């Protein structure tokens, strides 16, 4: 199988930046993406293309589509810019800034930077609510099976589909909840990360328990806290061999199956969502052949 972008499978870095571009001048797109191929290694720089870029190139990536907006009682999630997603990973904010500037310049005027979010690892890998995030992530071969398109025959083998959502936490509301109410919202105890057997059906980990779906709905989460001024939250990032598992989980979170809404929504809200396809690597560079480049 062609190699996936290594940053997908590696643990989250200590520092990161998410760049989200919209499509501006489609006539220059091919040149911009050939430049991107020289700059992105798939490890320090993970790249995903949205359906707008794919159709502007007259290409087709089966399974890639726009993020379907959610509008159910109490939950509304729109779709954000989705031409190109770049996850800059590292441990030095200065270095990340310079890489970010270089990329933005190389991609203009085809792609315009719409959003830029600085992210970081909090403690040993916690959400800003203080709960450990990622405990039930698949590891090893199970992570590859969940996140990477398999099979040597398919032209998409080694690539991945990523769902992203920027969640904005309401820290005042979170801090006004009792310790029990917080633990019941997540379904785990913050102190020792133990799962609460008696948690209510609205508890996040009951909503999303990956083995409870038919078929089982495993994703590889690589979310990181983000902050700007005193605002912050979670940049939710889930890689999958398709968007199927993510959509099953999100459907349950918003109460599409049984009307029960995930209790996380009591203190945090997704601002927007977007879908991207992350190509495999060929000889250490992004394999853009499925895009006709
Ligand atoms: C601000 C938003 C979110 C926060 C703070 C959050 C936090 C957490 C925490 C603390 C856990 C328990 C530890 C772990 O297994 O990682 C967890 C589990 C999980 N979350 Fe989230 N999460 C968020 C959004 C989402 C979204 C949008 C999805 C998918 C649509 C999702 C899917 C999952 C899954 C699949 C698990 C593991 C469930 C299991 O199999 O036990 N999360 N999350």
XYZ file of N, CA and C in Angstrom, residues 75-279:
615
model
N -29.257 22.126 17.907
C -27.916 21.999 17.335
C -27.901 22.504 15.897
N -27.009 23.430 15.642
C -26.883 23.926 14.277
C -25.387 23.996 13.944
N -24.974 23.279 12.900
C -23.555 23.288 12.499
C -23.485 23.606 11.011
N -22.878 24.725 10.671
C -22.749 25.113 9.266
C -21.464 24.565 8.690
N -21.263 24.756 7.373
C -19.977 24.322 6.835
C -19.048 25.512 6.605
N -17.786 25.290 6.918
C -16.779 26.347 6.823
C -16.088 26.286 5.479
N -15.067 27.153 5.256
C -14.292 27.112 4.012
C -13.686 25.718 3.845
N -13.661 25.227 2.603
C -13.226 23.832 2.477
C -12.508 23.540 1.164
N -11.666 24.480 0.717
C -10.885 24.173 -0.489
C -9.644 23.361 -0.110
N -8.908 23.855 0.890
C -7.648 23.201 1.269
C -7.449 23.327 2.769
N -7.013 22.225 3.384
C -6.752 22.187 4.829
C -5.303 21.784 5.030
N -4.580 22.567 5.811
C -3.181 22.240 6.087
C -2.983 22.213 7.598
N -2.419 21.120 8.073
C -2.133 20.955 9.502
C -0.612 21.030 9.660
N -0.129 22.189 10.139
C 1.304 22.365 10.360
C 1.622 21.841 11.755
N 2.511 20.845 11.825
C 2.828 20.196 13.092
C 4.266 20.514 13.464
N 4.551 20.693 14.748
C 5.926 20.975 15.138
C 6.059 21.168 16.633
N 7.192 21.797 17.032
C 7.333 22.087 18.455
C 7.849 23.502 18.677
N 7.881 24.293 17.597
C 8.408 25.647 17.702
C 7.451 26.593 16.979
N 6.828 27.497 17.723
C 5.807 28.367 17.118
C 6.399 29.288 16.065
N 7.660 29.698 16.289
C 8.302 30.590 15.315
C 8.472 29.883 13.979
N 8.943 28.647 14.062
C 9.150 27.854 12.849
C 7.804 27.621 12.140
N 6.775 27.349 12.929
C 5.451 27.109 12.335
C 4.951 28.374 11.648
N 5.176 29.520 12.262
C 4.756 30.784 11.633
C 5.441 30.969 10.279
N 6.751 30.722 10.235
C 7.468 30.939 8.972
C 7.010 29.949 7.895
N 6.768 28.700 8.295
C 6.260 27.720 7.317
C 4.883 28.138 6.817
N 4.089 28.664 7.727
C 2.743 29.102 7.381
C 2.778 30.241 6.364
N 3.695 31.188 6.570
C 3.811 32.328 5.651
C 4.286 31.861 4.277
N 5.268 30.955 4.284
C 5.810 30.439 3.024
C 4.732 29.743 2.195
N 3.947 28.928 2.883
C 2.889 28.190 2.183
C 1.815 29.120 1.620
N 1.396 30.066 2.457
C 0.328 30.980 2.036
C 0.767 31.742 0.785
N 2.049 32.162 0.776
C 2.580 32.901 -0.367
C 2.643 32.012 -1.606
N 3.069 30.778 -1.408
C 3.220 29.866 -2.556
C 1.868 29.519 -3.177
N 0.813 29.545 -2.383
C -0.500 29.103 -2.881
C -1.305 30.235 -3.521
N -0.900 31.500 -3.269
C -1.603 32.634 -3.875
C -1.184 32.760 -5.334
N -2.062 33.230 -6.235
C -3.433 33.706 -5.978
C -4.499 32.614 -6.135
N -4.066 31.343 -6.281
C -5.078 30.299 -6.491
C -5.928 30.097 -5.244
N -5.253 30.113 -4.086
C -5.952 29.808 -2.836
C -5.744 30.936 -1.839
N -6.827 31.328 -1.184
C -6.753 32.446 -0.229
C -6.924 31.913 1.191
N -6.023 32.342 2.082
C -6.101 31.903 3.481
C -7.332 32.519 4.141
N -8.256 31.676 4.592
C -9.485 32.156 5.225
C -9.404 32.068 6.741
N -8.809 30.974 7.238
C -8.758 30.775 8.687
C -7.395 30.232 9.075
N -6.943 30.661 10.241
C -5.627 30.271 10.731
C -5.750 30.107 12.244
N -5.603 28.878 12.735
C -5.831 28.617 14.163
C -4.608 27.982 14.779
N -4.090 28.609 15.829
C -2.957 28.019 16.534
C -3.472 27.003 17.541
N -2.793 25.873 17.607
C -3.229 24.789 18.485
C -2.022 24.243 19.231
N -2.291 23.481 20.270
C -1.206 23.018 21.142
C -1.675 21.812 21.925
N -0.690 21.095 22.450
C -1.009 19.973 23.324
C -1.164 20.531 24.734
N -2.210 20.144 25.426
C -2.470 20.637 26.782
C -2.212 19.485 27.751
N -1.338 19.724 28.744
C -0.924 18.692 29.696
C -0.493 17.448 28.909
N -0.936 16.254 29.299
C -0.472 15.054 28.578
C -1.419 14.660 27.453
N -2.226 15.629 26.992
C -3.144 15.338 25.893
C -4.587 15.480 26.337
N -4.867 16.639 26.947
C -6.225 16.880 27.445
C -6.933 17.925 26.606
N -8.264 17.821 26.616
C -9.076 18.909 26.122
C -8.972 20.042 27.149
N -9.325 21.283 26.750
C -9.208 22.405 27.703
C -10.192 22.279 28.861
N -11.169 21.380 28.765
C -12.048 21.093 29.905
C -11.302 20.297 30.972
N -10.118 19.802 30.640
C -9.332 19.042 31.602
C -9.478 17.534 31.428
N -10.372 17.083 30.524
C -10.554 15.641 30.307
C -9.542 15.121 29.292
N -9.022 13.928 29.584
C -8.080 13.302 28.642
C -8.803 12.980 27.353
N -8.196 13.322 26.239
C -8.823 13.112 24.933
C -7.983 12.126 24.128
N -8.620 11.115 23.586
C -7.892 10.174 22.728
C -7.724 8.794 23.331
N -8.207 8.588 24.571
C -8.006 7.300 25.264
C -8.427 6.107 24.408
N -9.594 6.182 23.798
C -10.132 5.025 23.062
C -9.761 5.051 21.586
N -8.749 5.813 21.229
C -8.293 5.805 19.845
C -7.733 4.432 19.494
N -8.018 3.916 18.293
C -7.351 2.676 17.887
C -5.846 2.927 17.753
N -5.041 1.858 17.948
C -3.581 2.002 17.805
C -3.046 0.934 16.848
N -1.833 1.133 16.373
C -1.174 0.154 15.515
C -1.976 -0.118 14.246
N -2.124 -1.403 13.913
C -2.827 -1.784 12.680
C -4.285 -1.324 12.727
N -4.873 -1.325 13.932
C -6.279 -0.898 14.046
C -6.423 0.584 13.674
N -5.400 1.384 13.988
C -5.433 2.811 13.627
C -5.348 2.954 12.104
N -4.486 2.144 11.495
C -4.351 2.185 10.029
C -5.666 1.752 9.377
N -6.252 0.665 9.896
C -7.513 0.179 9.328
C -8.614 1.237 9.433
N -8.625 1.964 10.558
C -9.690 2.966 10.762
C -9.479 4.200 9.888
N -8.209 4.601 9.730
C -7.942 5.928 9.176
C -7.543 5.943 7.714
N -7.031 4.822 7.211
C -6.379 4.857 5.893
C -7.126 3.947 4.910
N -7.326 4.434 3.705
C -7.966 3.627 2.656
C -7.018 2.471 2.313
N -7.532 1.246 2.393
C -6.674 0.069 2.179
C -6.751 -0.444 0.748
N -6.101 -1.581 0.521
C -6.209 -2.256 -0.779
C -5.239 -1.689 -1.787
N -4.376 -2.571 -2.308
C -3.368 -2.097 -3.252
C -3.966 -1.703 -4.596
N -5.159 -2.188 -4.863
C -5.720 -1.985 -6.199
C -6.322 -0.594 -6.410
N -6.917 -0.061 -5.387
C -7.629 1.197 -5.594
C -6.674 2.387 -5.726
N -6.994 3.328 -6.619
C -6.094 4.482 -6.778
C -6.060 5.360 -5.517
N -6.993 5.176 -4.583
C -6.978 6.000 -3.366
C -6.263 5.318 -2.197
N -5.721 4.103 -2.399
C -5.068 3.382 -1.302
C -3.991 4.260 -0.661
N -3.934 4.243 0.662
C -2.937 5.037 1.387
C -3.412 6.437 1.711
N -4.531 6.837 1.125
C -5.041 8.180 1.429
C -6.035 8.100 2.597
N -6.581 9.232 2.973
C -7.461 9.268 4.142
C -8.479 10.388 3.977
N -9.601 10.253 4.665
C -10.611 11.318 4.665
C -10.629 11.941 6.059
N -10.635 13.270 6.136
C -10.615 13.901 7.459
C -11.823 14.824 7.645
N -12.459 14.669 8.808
C -13.561 15.556 9.199
C -13.021 16.496 10.263
N -13.227 17.793 10.082
C -12.728 18.762 11.063
C -13.891 19.623 11.561
N -13.815 19.979 12.826
C -14.835 20.865 13.418
C -14.145 21.707 14.481
N -14.333 23.021 14.399
C -13.774 23.867 15.471
C -14.857 24.091 16.521
N -14.570 23.590 17.725
C -15.528 23.739 18.829
C -15.077 24.901 19.718
N -16.042 25.742 20.095
C -15.773 26.891 20.969
C -16.360 26.588 22.352
N -15.479 26.516 23.356
C -15.950 26.181 24.709
C -16.535 27.410 25.406
N -17.581 27.185 26.180
C -18.110 28.227 27.064
C -17.577 27.896 28.460
N -16.410 28.485 28.766
C -15.737 28.128 30.021
C -16.557 28.534 31.239
N -17.279 29.677 31.150
C -18.104 30.107 32.290
C -19.147 29.038 32.601
N -19.803 28.569 31.520
C -20.846 27.551 31.739
C -20.220 26.268 32.301
N -19.092 25.870 31.748
C -18.426 24.644 32.220
C -18.073 24.772 33.698
N -17.534 25.953 34.077
C -17.096 26.135 35.459
C -18.285 26.214 36.419
N -19.482 26.559 35.880
C -20.657 26.635 36.759
C -21.266 25.238 36.994
N -20.809 24.223 36.252
C -21.341 22.860 36.430
C -20.630 22.182 37.605
N -21.352 21.327 38.335
C -20.714 20.592 39.429
C -19.770 19.544 38.831
N -18.882 19.021 39.673
C -17.944 17.999 39.207
C -18.703 16.794 38.656
N -19.788 16.411 39.352
C -20.597 15.267 38.897
C -21.222 15.540 37.540
N -21.758 16.763 37.386
C -22.421 17.111 36.117
C -21.413 17.080 34.973
N -20.205 17.542 35.235
C -19.158 17.517 34.189
C -18.798 16.075 33.829
N -18.555 15.252 34.878
C -18.175 13.853 34.611
C -19.297 13.133 33.872
N -20.552 13.440 34.232
C -21.677 12.788 33.557
C -21.843 13.274 32.118
N -21.431 14.501 31.847
C -21.515 15.015 30.480
C -20.519 14.271 29.587
N -19.335 14.006 30.114
C -18.306 13.316 29.327
C -18.496 11.797 29.407
N -18.866 11.316 30.613
C -19.007 9.868 30.796
C -17.735 9.248 31.342
N -16.804 10.087 31.735
C -15.568 9.627 32.381
C -15.281 10.560 33.558
N -14.531 10.022 34.558
C -14.150 10.867 35.689
C -12.905 11.641 35.323
N -12.977 12.974 35.555
C -11.814 13.786 35.171
C -10.581 13.367 35.964
N -10.771 13.036 37.268
C -9.643 12.742 38.158
C -8.802 11.572 37.678
N -9.445 10.448 37.321
C -8.663 9.261 36.977
C -9.007 8.698 35.589
N -9.831 9.410 34.815
C -10.174 9.019 33.433
C -10.950 7.700 33.371
N -11.477 7.231 34.517
C -12.275 5.985 34.511
C -13.621 6.233 33.850
N -14.088 5.261 33.061
C -15.409 5.379 32.439
C -16.485 5.158 33.500
N -17.554 5.952 33.465
C -18.631 5.821 34.460
C -19.694 4.889 33.898
N -19.799 3.695 34.479
C -20.786 2.719 33.989
C -22.195 3.290 34.045
N -22.463 4.074 35.119
C -23.837 4.560 35.341
C -24.082 5.924 34.704
N -23.223 6.330 33.780
C -23.400 7.648 33.144
C -24.712 7.667 32.359
N -25.370 8.826 32.259
C -26.622 8.903 31.497
C -26.396 8.660 30.001
N -27.480 8.372 29.298
C -27.384 8.089 27.858
C -26.837 9.282 27.066
N -26.959 10.483 27.659
C -26.475 11.679 26.966
C -24.959 11.851 27.092
N -24.315 11.027 27.929
C -22.860 11.178 28.138
C -22.131 11.006 26.805
N -21.128 11.851 26.584
C -20.421 11.845 25.302
C -19.894 10.463 24.922
N -19.241 9.772 25.871
C -18.639 8.494 25.470
C -19.691 7.401 25.282
N -20.903 7.609 25.822
C -21.980 6.644 25.510
C -22.517 6.919 24.113
N -22.626 8.211 23.762
C -23.098 8.575 22.412
C -22.176 8.022 21.338
N -20.866 8.094 21.624
C -19.889 7.838 20.546
C -19.184 6.484 20.661
N -19.569 5.641 21.647
C -18.857 4.358 21.857
C -18.715 3.627 20.514
N -17.492 3.531 20.045
C -17.246 3.086 18.663
C -17.721 1.670 18.376
N -17.634 0.802 19.431
C -18.040 -0.597 19.222
C -19.549 -0.770 19.245
N -20.289 0.291 19.656
C -21.744 0.132 19.811
C -22.487 0.342 18.498
N -21.775 0.724 17.448
C -22.437 0.966 16.153
C -22.411 -0.304 15.307
N -23.358 -0.403 14.388
C -23.356 -1.495 13.407
C -23.327 -0.885 12.013
N -22.231 -1.069 11.248
C -20.970 -1.681 11.665
C -20.244 -0.790 12.682
N -19.241 -1.369 13.357
C -18.473 -0.593 14.343
C -17.915 0.659 13.669
N -17.895 1.762 14.432
C -17.556 3.065 13.821
C -16.265 3.613 14.422
N -15.130 3.075 13.954
C -13.843 3.550 14.479
C -13.284 4.683 13.615
N -12.783 5.709 14.290
C -12.065 6.795 13.618
C -10.757 6.998 14.375
N -9.824 7.732 13.742
C -8.574 8.081 14.420
C -8.631 9.566 14.728
N -8.845 9.876 16.021
C -8.968 11.291 16.405
C -7.586 11.876 16.664
N -7.364 13.040 16.102
C -6.103 13.753 16.302
C -6.426 15.212 16.643
N -7.394 15.389 17.547
C -7.853 16.729 17.911
C -6.820 17.434 18.787
N -6.818 18.755 18.737
C -5.920 19.544 19.590
C -6.653 20.774 20.094
N -6.357 21.204 21.339
C -6.923 22.458 21.818
C -6.417 23.629 20.971
N -7.274 24.636 20.777
C -6.863 25.870 20.109
C -7.191 27.025 21.060
N -6.527 28.156 20.866
C -6.827 29.329 21.700
C -6.529 30.590 20.917
N -7.296 31.627 21.215
C -7.057 32.960 20.639
C -7.521 33.956 21.694
N -6.607 34.778 22.197
C -6.967 35.622 23.336
C -7.421 34.730 24.476
N -8.554 35.065 25.099
C -9.061 34.228 26.185
C -10.104 33.224 25.717
N -10.304 33.157 24.396
C -11.256 32.171 23.871
C -10.500 30.905 23.499
N -11.195 29.777 23.546
C -10.536 28.533 23.175
C -11.518 27.394 23.083
N -11.009 26.275 22.670
C -11.865 25.097 22.523
C -11.064 23.969 21.918
N -11.750 23.105 21.191
C -11.095 21.945 20.598
C -11.208 21.994 19.091
N -10.073 21.812 18.407
C -10.110 21.598 16.967
C -10.274 20.094 16.807
N -11.515 19.680 16.582
C -11.798 18.249 16.457
C -11.361 17.782 15.074
N -10.557 16.730 15.034
C -10.022 16.218 13.770
C -10.132 14.693 13.802
N -10.885 14.123 12.870
C -11.041 12.665 12.844
C -10.729 12.142 11.446
N -9.708 11.274 11.368
C -9.345 10.652 10.095
C -10.078 9.323 9.952
N -10.541 9.049 8.730
C -11.241 7.793 8.490
C -10.961 7.292 7.081
N -11.198 5.985 6.875
C -11.095 5.424 5.529
C -12.278 5.896 4.686
N -13.289 6.466 5.364
C -14.422 7.130 4.712
C -15.013 8.062 5.781
N -16.071 8.804 5.427
C -16.713 9.657 6.441
C -17.809 8.903 7.203
N -17.987 7.604 6.883
C -19.105 6.845 7.445
C -19.118 6.814 8.968
N -17.976 6.464 9.583
C -17.948 6.315 11.043
C -18.188 7.667 11.721
N -17.543 8.715 11.211
C -17.738 10.058 11.783
C -19.212 10.450 11.709
N -19.835 10.208 10.559
C -21.235 10.625 10.395
C -22.157 9.848 11.327
N -21.839 8.566 11.544
C -22.661 7.775 12.477
C -22.537 8.366 13.883
N -21.311 8.710 14.284
C -21.106 9.263 15.631
C -21.780 10.622 15.781
N -21.583 11.485 14.773
C -22.154 12.832 14.879
C -23.687 12.758 14.909
N -24.238 11.825 14.117
C -25.691 11.651 14.090
C -26.217 11.350 15.485
N -25.528 10.452 16.196
C -25.968 10.132 17.563
C -25.771 11.307 18.504
N -24.659 12.031 18.314
C -24.402 13.171 19.208
C -25.501 14.218 19.110
N -26.027 14.430 17.908
C -27.039 15.484 17.740
C -28.453 14.932 17.939
N -28.559 13.662 18.335
C -29.866 13.097 18.675
C -30.664 12.614 17.490
N -30.009 12.388 16.339
C -30.760 11.985 15.136
C -31.435 10.627 15.318
N -30.843 9.749 16.160
C -31.415 8.395 16.310
C -32.528 8.361 17.338
N -32.308 8.989 18.497
C -33.238 8.812 19.621
C -33.635 10.123 20.290
N -33.270 11.246 19.694
C -33.649 12.546 20.259
C -32.797 12.969 21.456
N -31.849 12.114 21.862
C -31.000 12.482 23.007
C -29.748 13.192 22.475
N -29.569 14.440 22.931
C -28.443 15.237 22.442
C -27.258 15.051 23.395
N -26.067 14.939 22.828
C -24.835 14.773 23.604
C -24.709 15.909 24.635
N -24.416 15.536 25.877
C -24.333 16.534 26.946
C -23.143 17.470 26.795
N -22.200 17.153 25.887
C -21.081 18.075 25.636
C -21.598 19.448 25.197
N -22.751 19.414 24.455
C -23.296 20.668 23.925
C -23.688 21.637 25.032
N -23.728 21.149 26.300
C -24.047 22.058 27.415
C -22.958 23.107 27.597
N -21.720 22.749 27.230
C -20.653 23.721 27.489
C -19.765 23.995 26.274
N -20.081 23.400 25.141
C -19.265 23.680 23.954
C -20.109 23.506 22.691
N -19.771 24.248 21.645
C -20.540 24.219 20.389
C -19.574 24.196 19.213
N -19.876 23.388 18.191
C -19.044 23.449 16.991
C -19.392 24.701 16.189
N -18.374 25.442 15.790
C -18.614 26.671 15.024
C -18.901 26.319 13.569
N -18.175 25.320 13.046
C -18.413 24.886 11.668
C -17.722 23.547 11.453
N -18.029 22.932 10.325
C -17.394 21.656 10.005
C -16.939 21.649 8.556
N -15.995 20.776 8.232
C -15.534 20.668 6.845
C -14.937 19.283 6.618
N -14.995 18.846 5.364
C -14.461 17.538 4.967
C -13.324 17.728 3.949
N -12.284 16.892 4.092
C -11.160 16.950 3.158
C -10.655 15.534 2.865
N -9.968 15.409 1.726
C -9.314 14.151 1.365
C -7.807 14.370 1.423
N -7.111 13.491 2.141
C -5.657 13.621 2.340
C -4.951 12.574 1.474
N -4.270 12.998 0.399
C -3.650 12.026 -0.513
C -2.554 11.225 0.166
